[in-house]
Each structure stands twice: as C-alpha cells, then as structure tokens.
Coordinates of C-alpha atoms in Angstrom, one line a residue:
X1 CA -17.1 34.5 55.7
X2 CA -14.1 35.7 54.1
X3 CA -14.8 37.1 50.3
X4 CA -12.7 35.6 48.0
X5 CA -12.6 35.9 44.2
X6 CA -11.2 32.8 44.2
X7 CA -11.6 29.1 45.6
X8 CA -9.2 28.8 48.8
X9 CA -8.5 25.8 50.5
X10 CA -10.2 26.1 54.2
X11 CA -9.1 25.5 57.4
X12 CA -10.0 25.8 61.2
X13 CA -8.7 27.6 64.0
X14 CA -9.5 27.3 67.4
X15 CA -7.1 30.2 69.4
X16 CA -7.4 32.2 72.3
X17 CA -5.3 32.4 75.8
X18 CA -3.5 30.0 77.7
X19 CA -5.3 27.8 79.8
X20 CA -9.0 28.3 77.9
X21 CA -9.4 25.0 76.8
X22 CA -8.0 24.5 73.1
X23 CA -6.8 21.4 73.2
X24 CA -9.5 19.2 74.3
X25 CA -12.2 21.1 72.1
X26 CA -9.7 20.6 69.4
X27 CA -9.2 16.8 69.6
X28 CA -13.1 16.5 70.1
X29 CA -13.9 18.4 66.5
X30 CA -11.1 16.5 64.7
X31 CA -12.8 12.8 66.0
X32 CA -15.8 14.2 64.3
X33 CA -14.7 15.7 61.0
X34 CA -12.1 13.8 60.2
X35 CA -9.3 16.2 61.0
X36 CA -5.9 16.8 61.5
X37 CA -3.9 19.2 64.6
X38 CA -1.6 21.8 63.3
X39 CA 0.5 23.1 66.9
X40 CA 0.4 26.9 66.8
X41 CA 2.1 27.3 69.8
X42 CA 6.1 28.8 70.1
X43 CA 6.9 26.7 72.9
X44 CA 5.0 23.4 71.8
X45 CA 8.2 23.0 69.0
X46 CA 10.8 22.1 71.4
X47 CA 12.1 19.0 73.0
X48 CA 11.4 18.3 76.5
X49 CA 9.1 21.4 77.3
X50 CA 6.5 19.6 78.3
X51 CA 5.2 19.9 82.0
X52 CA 5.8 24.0 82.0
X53 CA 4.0 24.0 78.5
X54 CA 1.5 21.9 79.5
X55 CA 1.9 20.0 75.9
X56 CA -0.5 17.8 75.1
X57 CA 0.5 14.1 76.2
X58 CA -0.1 10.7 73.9
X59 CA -3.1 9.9 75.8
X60 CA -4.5 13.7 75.5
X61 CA -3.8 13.8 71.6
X62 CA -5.9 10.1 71.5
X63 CA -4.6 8.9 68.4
X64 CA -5.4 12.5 66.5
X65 CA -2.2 13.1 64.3
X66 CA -0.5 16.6 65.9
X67 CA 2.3 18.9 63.6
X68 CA 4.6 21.0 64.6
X69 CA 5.1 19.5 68.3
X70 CA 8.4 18.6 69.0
X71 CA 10.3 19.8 66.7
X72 CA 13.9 21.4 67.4
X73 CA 16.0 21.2 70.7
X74 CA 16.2 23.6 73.4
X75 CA 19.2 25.3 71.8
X76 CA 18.4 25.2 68.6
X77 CA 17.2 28.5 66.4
X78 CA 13.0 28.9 65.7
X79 CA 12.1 31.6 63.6
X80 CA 8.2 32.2 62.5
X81 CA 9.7 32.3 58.8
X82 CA 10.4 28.7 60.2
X83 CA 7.1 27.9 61.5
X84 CA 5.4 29.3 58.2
X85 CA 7.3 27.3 55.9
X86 CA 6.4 23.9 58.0
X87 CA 3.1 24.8 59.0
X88 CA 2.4 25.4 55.3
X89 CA 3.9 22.3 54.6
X90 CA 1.5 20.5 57.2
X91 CA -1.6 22.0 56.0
X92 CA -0.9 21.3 52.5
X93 CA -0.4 17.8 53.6
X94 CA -3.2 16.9 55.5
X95 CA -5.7 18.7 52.8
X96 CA -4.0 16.3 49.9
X97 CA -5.3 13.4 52.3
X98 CA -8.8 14.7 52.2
X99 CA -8.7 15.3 56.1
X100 CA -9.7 18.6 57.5
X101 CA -6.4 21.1 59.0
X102 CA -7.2 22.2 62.1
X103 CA -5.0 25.3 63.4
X104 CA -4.4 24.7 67.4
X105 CA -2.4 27.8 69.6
X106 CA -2.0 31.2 71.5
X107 CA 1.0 32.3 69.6
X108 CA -0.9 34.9 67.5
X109 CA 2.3 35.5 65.4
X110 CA 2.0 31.9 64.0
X111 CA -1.3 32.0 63.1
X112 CA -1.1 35.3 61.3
X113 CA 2.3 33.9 59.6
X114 CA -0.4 31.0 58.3
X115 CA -2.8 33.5 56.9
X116 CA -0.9 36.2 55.4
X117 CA 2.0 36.6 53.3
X118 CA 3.7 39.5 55.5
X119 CA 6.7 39.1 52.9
X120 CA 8.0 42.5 53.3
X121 CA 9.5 42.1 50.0
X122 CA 8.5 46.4 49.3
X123 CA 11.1 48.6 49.4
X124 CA 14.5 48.6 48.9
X125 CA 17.6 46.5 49.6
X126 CA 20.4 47.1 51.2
X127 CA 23.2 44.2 52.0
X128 CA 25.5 46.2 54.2
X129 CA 22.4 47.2 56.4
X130 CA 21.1 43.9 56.6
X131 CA 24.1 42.4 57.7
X132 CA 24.9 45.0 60.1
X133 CA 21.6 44.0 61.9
X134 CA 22.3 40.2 62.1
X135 CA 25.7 41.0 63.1
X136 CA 23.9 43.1 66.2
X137 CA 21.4 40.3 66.8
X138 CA 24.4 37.5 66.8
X139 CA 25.9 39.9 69.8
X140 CA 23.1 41.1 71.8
X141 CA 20.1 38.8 70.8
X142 CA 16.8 39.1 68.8
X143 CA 15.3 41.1 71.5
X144 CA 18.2 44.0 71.2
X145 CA 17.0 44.6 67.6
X146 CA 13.4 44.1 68.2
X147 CA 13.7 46.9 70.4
X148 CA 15.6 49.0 68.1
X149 CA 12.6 48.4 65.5
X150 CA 10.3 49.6 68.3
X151 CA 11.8 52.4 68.5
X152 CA 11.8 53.9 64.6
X153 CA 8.7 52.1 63.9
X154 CA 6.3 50.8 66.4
X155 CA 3.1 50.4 64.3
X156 CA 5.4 47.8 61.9
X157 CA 6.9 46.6 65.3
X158 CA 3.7 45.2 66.7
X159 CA 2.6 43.3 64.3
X160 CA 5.9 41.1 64.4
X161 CA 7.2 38.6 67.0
X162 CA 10.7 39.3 68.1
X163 CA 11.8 36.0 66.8
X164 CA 11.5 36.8 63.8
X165 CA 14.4 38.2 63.4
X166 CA 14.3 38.1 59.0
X167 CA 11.6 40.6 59.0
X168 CA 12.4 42.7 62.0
X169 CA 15.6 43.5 60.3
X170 CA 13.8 44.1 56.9
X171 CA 11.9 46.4 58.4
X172 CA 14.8 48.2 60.1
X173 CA 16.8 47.7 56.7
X174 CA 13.7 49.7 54.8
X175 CA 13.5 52.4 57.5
X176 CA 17.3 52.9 57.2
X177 CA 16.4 53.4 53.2
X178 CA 13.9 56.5 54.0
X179 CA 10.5 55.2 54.7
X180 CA 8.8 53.3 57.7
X181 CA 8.0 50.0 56.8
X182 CA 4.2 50.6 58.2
X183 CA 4.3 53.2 55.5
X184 CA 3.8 50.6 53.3
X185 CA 1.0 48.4 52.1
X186 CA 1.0 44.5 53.2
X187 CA -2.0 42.9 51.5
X188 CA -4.0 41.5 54.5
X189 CA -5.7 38.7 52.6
X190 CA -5.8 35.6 53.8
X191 CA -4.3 32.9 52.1
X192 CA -7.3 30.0 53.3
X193 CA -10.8 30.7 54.1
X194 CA -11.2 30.0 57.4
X195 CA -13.1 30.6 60.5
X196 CA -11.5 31.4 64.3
X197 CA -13.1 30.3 67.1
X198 CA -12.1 31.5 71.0
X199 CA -14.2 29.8 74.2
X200 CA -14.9 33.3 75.9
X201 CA -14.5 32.7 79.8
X202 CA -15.1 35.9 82.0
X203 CA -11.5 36.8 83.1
X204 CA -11.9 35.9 86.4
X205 CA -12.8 32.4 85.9
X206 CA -10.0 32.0 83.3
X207 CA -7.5 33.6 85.8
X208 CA -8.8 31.0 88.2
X209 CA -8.0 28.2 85.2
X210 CA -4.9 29.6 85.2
X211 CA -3.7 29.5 89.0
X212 CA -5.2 25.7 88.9
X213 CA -3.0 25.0 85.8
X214 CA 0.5 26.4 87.4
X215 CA -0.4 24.1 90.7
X216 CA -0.6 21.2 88.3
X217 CA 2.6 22.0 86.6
X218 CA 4.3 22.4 90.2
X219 CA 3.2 18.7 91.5
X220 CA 3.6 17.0 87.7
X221 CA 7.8 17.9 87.8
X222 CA 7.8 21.3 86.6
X223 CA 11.2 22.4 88.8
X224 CA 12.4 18.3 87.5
X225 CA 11.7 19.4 84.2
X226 CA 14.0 22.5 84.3
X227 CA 16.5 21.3 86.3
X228 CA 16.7 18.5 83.6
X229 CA 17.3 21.3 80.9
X230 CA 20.0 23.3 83.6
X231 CA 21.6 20.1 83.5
X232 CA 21.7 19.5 79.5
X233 CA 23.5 23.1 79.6
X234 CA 20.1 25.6 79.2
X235 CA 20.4 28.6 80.4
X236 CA 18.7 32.3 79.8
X237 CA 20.4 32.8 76.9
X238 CA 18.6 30.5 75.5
X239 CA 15.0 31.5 73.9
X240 CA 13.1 29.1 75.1
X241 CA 14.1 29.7 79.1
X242 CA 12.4 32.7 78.6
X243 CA 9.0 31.2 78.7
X244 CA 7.0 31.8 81.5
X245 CA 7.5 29.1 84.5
X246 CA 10.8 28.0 82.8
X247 CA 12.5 31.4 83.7
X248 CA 10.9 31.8 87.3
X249 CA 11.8 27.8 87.9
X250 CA 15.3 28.6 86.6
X251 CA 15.8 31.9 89.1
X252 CA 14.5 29.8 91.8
X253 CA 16.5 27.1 91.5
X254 CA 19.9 29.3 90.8
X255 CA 19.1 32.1 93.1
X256 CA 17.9 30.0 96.0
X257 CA 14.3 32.1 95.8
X258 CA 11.0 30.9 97.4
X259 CA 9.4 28.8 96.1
X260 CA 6.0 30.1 96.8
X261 CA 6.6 33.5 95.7
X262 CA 7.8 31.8 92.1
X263 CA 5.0 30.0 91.8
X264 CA 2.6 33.0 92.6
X265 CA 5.2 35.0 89.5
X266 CA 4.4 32.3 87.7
X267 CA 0.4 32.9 88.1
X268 CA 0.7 36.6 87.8
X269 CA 3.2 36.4 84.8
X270 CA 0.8 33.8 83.0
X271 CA -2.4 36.6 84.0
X272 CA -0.4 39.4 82.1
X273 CA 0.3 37.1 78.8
X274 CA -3.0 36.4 78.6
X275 CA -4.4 39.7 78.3
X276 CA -1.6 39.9 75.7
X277 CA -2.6 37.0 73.8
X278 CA -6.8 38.5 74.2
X279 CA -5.3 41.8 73.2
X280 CA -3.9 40.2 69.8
X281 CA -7.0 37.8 68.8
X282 CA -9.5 41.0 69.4
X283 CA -8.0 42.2 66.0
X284 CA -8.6 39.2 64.5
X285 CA -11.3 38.7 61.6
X286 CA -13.7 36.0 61.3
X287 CA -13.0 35.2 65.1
X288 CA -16.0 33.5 66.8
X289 CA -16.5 33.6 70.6
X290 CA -18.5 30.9 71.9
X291 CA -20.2 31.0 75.8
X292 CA -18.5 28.1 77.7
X293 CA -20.1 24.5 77.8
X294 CA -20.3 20.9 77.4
X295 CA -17.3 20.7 75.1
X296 CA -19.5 18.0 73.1
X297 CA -22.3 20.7 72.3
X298 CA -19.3 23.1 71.7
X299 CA -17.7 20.9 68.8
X300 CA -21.3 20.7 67.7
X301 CA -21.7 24.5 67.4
X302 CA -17.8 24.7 65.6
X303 CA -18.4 22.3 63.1
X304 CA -21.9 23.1 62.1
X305 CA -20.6 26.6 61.2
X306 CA -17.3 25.7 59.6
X307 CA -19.6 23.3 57.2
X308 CA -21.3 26.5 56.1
X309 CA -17.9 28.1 55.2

C-alpha cells in the first residue's frame, strides 16, 4: 500500500503488454464493483484505429462506460500533457458518481502522467530557448527533439514519451540553462492510492497471444482499415501511422511488399514493444502479478485486494 499522510482518492490499474488480456479482466471487475474504464492506451484516442488497435468494440465494452477512446482524428495533435488533463478529468468524474475508476492500458507514459505530477516546473526559463525547440519540432517532428534530449540527458529522456513534446523541450530548455533536468528532484508521489495489477504469462505463451492476435487483425480488415486512412490523406507523417501494423500495412500497400513478410514484421515488431512495455511496468510500485486463470477467479483475487487498500 502506498503511505500517504493524507486521504487520497483510490483507483485501479490493470496494465501490462499488448495482447495479455486487459480488457476482458477489466470489464469483468467493473460489472462487480461498480466501476468505470479509463483508456490508457496512445492509440485507443483516435478515430478509426480500430482493427490494428484491437480497440475494444460495443459488444466487448458490454454496456461498461469507457474514457478516453475515441477522441481526436488521425491528424490531429495528442500530447500526454493532453491525456493527463482529460484523464484527470475522467477520474475526477466517475469518483463524484460514487463509481470505482478503473485505469485500462500499455502506454506506461499515461499512466505515470495519472500518478505523478512530472511538472518540471524547477529550474529556469528561458522564452527564446523554448521557442527555438518548438520551432525545430514544427520542422523535423517530435521525434527530432526527443532525440536531441537523449542525447544531453538520457536518464531525464527515459522517463518521457516523445509526444510529449512540452516537457521534452523543458527539459532541453533547463539543460541549455546549466544543469540536467535529471539533476533535479521530481517528487515521485502518487497523486491516488492505488494498486497495479499485470496477468504474468511466460513470454512464450504471450508471444504466441500475440502472433494469434496479428492473424485476427489480418482477416478482421486490418489492410481495409489503413487503406481507408491512405485514402482520408494519412500518411507517415502522421503520428499515429507510426503504430505498429499501421506502418507495415501502409509500406505494404505503397511499396508493393509481401504480404507475409508484413505480417510476420508485424509479429516480430509487436514481440519487441512488449518487452518494452514489461521493461517500463517492472519499475512500477505497488504492481501485482497475478498467475493466469479463469478470468472470473482473477477479478475475484483483484478486487478482494483493492478492497483492502
């Protein structure tokens, strides 16, 4: 349990790597405790990413009220400031209702944007820095300066997304005054009291969930899906076509690849983020990994130790 000299409002979080199960076990605990789904997932936000995200659909959701799905279109700007300020919004929401918020996603970024106040507001400012940065982002994307911060401060660089573009340049802003932002002290308390939980397959069988879960994308209309978005005028400049299966799709379908080897990219590609997204929860406090089984005895097991929090 988190130790708090204060009374925090709690909430739930059931995280982990794609294809692990999240979304069922999370729909199953909010029928029991009278809960509410808050989307932690980067790609969940927009518009018509659905097969390649594997989004939840109406039926899946079963009448449980989801946030933060949905919510901008393929070309339009996300940053996690974004997500923060909504998400925030949602659990503040669902709480006044005397329902139960229950956090839902891989994107570690987002939850850790839920729990923490990683302001960077230390140090000093500098206008003509700052705008220098944004002015470098506008022309060679968020991923140019993320890579710039890697470079001068790696520690600092790691713990952000390179999305989110506000602090990444803060933190290039207060390196550019004299001292690395990792050089200074971010208060790591959560804002909620909480309690993570993560089903804990062996890797192989989650790889194996995995290479299932691309197959299923293939026959439901993922190449439909992002010809449909090719069509609306995506393209890789775009952030969102940079999600894995929606940038193998789209090099497929422009460069006349095969289709077998994309869909085997796909697998391997998905493999590597989830070792990623493992790496990043590993770090994560008050994370709970529970041996896979009957998801009913599962939600059980959650909500008889989130009632003790």
């Amino acid at each position: 349990m988190v130790q708090t000299n204060s009374i925090k409002d709690k909430i739930l979080i059931i995280c982990g790597p794609t294809a692990s199960g999240k979304t069922a076990l999370s729909v199953e605990i909010a029928k029991r405790i009278n809960g509410e789904i808050i989307s932690a997932d980067s790609m969940y936000i927009y518009k018509g990413l659905n097969v390649g995200t594997a989004k939840p659909t109406v039926e899946e959701r079963c009448n449980i009220p989801h946030y933060l799905i949905d919510v901008i279109e393929f070309n339009e700007k996300f940053t996690v400031s974004d997500y923060r300020e909504l998400a925030k919004n949602s659990i503040s929401d669902v709480i006044s209702r005397g329902k139960t918020p229950i956090i839902v996603g891989g994107t570690g970024f987002y939850i850790n944007s839920i729990l923490y106040n990683l302001s960077y507001g230390n140090g000093v400012g500098d206008e003509k820095v700052r705008q220098k940065y944004k002015d470098i982002a506008e022309k060679k994307g968020n991923q140019y300066v993320y890579d710039l911060l890697l470079e001068v401060d790696e520690e600092s660089a790691k713990k952000l997304h390179p999305n989110d573009v506000k602090r990444v340049i803060r933190a290039l802003e207060i390196y550019e005054s004299g001292i690395k932002k990792s050089q200074l002290n971010d208060q790591m308390i959560p804002e909620y009291d909480y309690l993570a939980f993560c089903i804990d397959f062996d890797r192989q069988t989650l790889y194996k969930r995995i290479d299932k879960r691309v197959d299923l994308m293939i026959k439901q209309g993922l190449i439909n899906e992002v010809k449909s978005l090719i069509e609306k005028g995506a393209s890789l400049n775009n952030q969102c076509m940079q999600a894995i299966g929606y940038k193998e799709i789209y090099e497929y379908l422009t460069f006349n690849l095969s289709l077998d080897e994309t869909v085997q990219k796909i697998k391997t590609n998905t493999r590597h983020y989830a070792k990623r997204q493992i790496t990043f929860f590993k770090k994560m406090p008050n994370l709970e990994y529970l041996i896979p089984k009957d998801i009913n005895v599962l939600a059980e097991e959650i909500i008889n130790k989130y009632d003790r929090l």
